[in-house]
Short mmCIF file of N, CA, C and O in Angstrom, two decimals:
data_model
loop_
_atom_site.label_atom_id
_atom_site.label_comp_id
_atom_site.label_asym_id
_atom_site.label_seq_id
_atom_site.Cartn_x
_atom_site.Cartn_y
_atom_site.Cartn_z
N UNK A 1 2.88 -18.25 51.02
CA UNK A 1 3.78 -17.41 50.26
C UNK A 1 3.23 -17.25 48.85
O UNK A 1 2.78 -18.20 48.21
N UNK A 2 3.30 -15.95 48.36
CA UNK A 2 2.77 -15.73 46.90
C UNK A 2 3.68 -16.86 45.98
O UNK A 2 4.69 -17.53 46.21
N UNK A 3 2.75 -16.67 44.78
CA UNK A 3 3.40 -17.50 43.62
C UNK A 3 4.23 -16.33 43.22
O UNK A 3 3.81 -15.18 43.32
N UNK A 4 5.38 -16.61 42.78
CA UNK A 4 6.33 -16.05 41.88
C UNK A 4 5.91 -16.18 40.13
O UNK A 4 5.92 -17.22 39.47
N UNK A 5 5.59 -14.94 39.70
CA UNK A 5 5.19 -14.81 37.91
C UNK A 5 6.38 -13.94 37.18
O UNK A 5 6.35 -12.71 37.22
N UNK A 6 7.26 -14.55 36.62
CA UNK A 6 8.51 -13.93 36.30
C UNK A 6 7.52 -12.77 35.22
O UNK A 6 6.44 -12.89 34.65
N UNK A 7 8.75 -11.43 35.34
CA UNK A 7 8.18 -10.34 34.37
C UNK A 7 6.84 -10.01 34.49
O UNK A 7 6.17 -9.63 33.53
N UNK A 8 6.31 -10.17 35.88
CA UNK A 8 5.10 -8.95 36.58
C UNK A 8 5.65 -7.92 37.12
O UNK A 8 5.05 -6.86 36.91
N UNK A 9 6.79 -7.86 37.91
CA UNK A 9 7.54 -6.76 38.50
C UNK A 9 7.28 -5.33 37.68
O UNK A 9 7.46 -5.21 36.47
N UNK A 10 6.82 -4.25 38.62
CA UNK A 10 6.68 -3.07 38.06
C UNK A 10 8.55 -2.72 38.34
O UNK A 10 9.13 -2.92 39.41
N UNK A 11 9.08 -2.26 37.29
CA UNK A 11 10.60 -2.19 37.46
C UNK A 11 11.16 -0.78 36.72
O UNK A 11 12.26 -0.53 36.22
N UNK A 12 9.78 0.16 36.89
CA UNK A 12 10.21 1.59 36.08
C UNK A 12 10.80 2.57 36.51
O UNK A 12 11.28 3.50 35.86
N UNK A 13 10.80 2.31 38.44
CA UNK A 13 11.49 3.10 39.10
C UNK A 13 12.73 2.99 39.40
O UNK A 13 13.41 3.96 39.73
N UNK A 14 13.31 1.47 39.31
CA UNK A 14 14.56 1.22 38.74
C UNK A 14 15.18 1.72 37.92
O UNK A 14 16.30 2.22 37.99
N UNK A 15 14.13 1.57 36.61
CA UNK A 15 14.79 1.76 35.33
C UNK A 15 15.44 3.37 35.08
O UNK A 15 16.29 3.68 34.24
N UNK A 16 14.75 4.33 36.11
CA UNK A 16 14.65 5.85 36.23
C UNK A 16 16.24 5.95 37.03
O UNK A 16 17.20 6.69 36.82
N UNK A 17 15.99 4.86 37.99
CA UNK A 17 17.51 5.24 38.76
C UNK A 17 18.48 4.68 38.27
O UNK A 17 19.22 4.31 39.18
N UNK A 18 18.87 4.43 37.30
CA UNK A 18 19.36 3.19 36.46
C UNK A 18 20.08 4.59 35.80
O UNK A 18 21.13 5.10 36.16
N UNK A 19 19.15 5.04 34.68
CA UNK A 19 19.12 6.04 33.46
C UNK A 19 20.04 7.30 34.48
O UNK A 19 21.14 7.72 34.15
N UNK A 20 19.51 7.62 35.37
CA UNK A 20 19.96 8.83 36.29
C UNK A 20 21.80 8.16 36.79
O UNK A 20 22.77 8.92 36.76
N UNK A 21 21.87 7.21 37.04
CA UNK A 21 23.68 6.87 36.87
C UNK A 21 23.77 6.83 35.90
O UNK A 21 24.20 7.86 35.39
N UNK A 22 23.59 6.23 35.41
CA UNK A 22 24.27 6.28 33.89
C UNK A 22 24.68 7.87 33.32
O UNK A 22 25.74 8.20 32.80
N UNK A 23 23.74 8.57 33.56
CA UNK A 23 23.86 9.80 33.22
C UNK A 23 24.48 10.97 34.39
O UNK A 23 24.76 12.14 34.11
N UNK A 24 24.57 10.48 35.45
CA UNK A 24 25.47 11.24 36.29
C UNK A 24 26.88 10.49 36.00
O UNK A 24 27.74 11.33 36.26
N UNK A 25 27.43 9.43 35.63
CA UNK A 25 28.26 8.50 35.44
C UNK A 25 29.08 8.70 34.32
O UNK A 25 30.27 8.38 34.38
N UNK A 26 28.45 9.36 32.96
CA UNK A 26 28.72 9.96 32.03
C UNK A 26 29.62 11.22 32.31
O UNK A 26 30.84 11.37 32.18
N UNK A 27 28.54 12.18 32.78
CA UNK A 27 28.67 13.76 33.19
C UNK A 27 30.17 13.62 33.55
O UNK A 27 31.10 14.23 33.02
N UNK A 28 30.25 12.66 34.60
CA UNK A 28 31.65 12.72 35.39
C UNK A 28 32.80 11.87 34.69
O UNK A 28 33.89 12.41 34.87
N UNK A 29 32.85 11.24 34.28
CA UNK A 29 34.06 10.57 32.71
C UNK A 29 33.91 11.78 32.33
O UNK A 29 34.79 12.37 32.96
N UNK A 30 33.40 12.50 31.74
CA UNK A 30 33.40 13.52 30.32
C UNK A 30 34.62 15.01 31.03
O UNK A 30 35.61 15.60 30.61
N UNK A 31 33.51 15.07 32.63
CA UNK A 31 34.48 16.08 33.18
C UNK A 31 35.78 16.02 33.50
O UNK A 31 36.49 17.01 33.36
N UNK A 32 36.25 14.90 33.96
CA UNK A 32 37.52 14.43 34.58
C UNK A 32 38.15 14.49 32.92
O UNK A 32 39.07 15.29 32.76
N UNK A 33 37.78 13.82 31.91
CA UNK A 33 38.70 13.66 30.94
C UNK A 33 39.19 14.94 30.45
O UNK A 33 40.38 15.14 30.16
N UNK A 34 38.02 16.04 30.33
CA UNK A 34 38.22 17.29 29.89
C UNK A 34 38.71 17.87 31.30
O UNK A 34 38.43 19.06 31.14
N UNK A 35 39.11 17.81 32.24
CA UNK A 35 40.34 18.25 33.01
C UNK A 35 41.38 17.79 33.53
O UNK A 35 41.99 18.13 34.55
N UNK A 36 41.63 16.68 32.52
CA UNK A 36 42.72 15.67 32.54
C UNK A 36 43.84 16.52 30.81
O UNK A 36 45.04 16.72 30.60
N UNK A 37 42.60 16.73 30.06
CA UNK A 37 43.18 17.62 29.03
C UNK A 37 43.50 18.31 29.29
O UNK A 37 44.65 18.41 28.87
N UNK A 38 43.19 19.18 29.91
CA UNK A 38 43.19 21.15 30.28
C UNK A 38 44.57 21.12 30.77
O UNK A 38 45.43 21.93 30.41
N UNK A 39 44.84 19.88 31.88
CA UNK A 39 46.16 19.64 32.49
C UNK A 39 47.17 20.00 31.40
O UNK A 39 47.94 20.91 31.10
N UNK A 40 46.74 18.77 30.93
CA UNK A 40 47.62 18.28 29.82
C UNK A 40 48.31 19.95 28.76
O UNK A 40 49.44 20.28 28.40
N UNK A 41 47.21 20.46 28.64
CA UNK A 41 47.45 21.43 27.68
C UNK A 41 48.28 22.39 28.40
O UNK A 41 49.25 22.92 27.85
N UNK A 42 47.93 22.67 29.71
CA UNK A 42 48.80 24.02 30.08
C UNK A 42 49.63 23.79 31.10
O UNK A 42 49.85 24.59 32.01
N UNK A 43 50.18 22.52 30.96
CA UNK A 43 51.33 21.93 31.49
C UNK A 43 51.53 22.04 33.30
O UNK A 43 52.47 22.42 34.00
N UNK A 44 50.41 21.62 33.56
CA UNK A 44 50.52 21.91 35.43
C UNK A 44 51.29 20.92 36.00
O UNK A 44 51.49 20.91 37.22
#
């Protein structure tokens, strides 16, 4: 079995899918809140 060397891991394709929720994760809080307002405003 290989030796284990903490912090050799190539971990950039993570870090890409990581950044990509975060930012689809965003998108969708931002939308829901701004049609949680819209509600709000024109009284549905």
């Amino acid at each position: 079995m290989a030796e284990h060397k903490p912090g050799s891991m190539d971990i950039k394709v993570q870090e890409k899918t990581f950044a990509g929720f975060i930012r689809f994760s965003m998108w969708g809080a931002g939308l829901s809140i701004g049609f949680l307002i819209f509600l709000a405003l024109t009284n549905a």
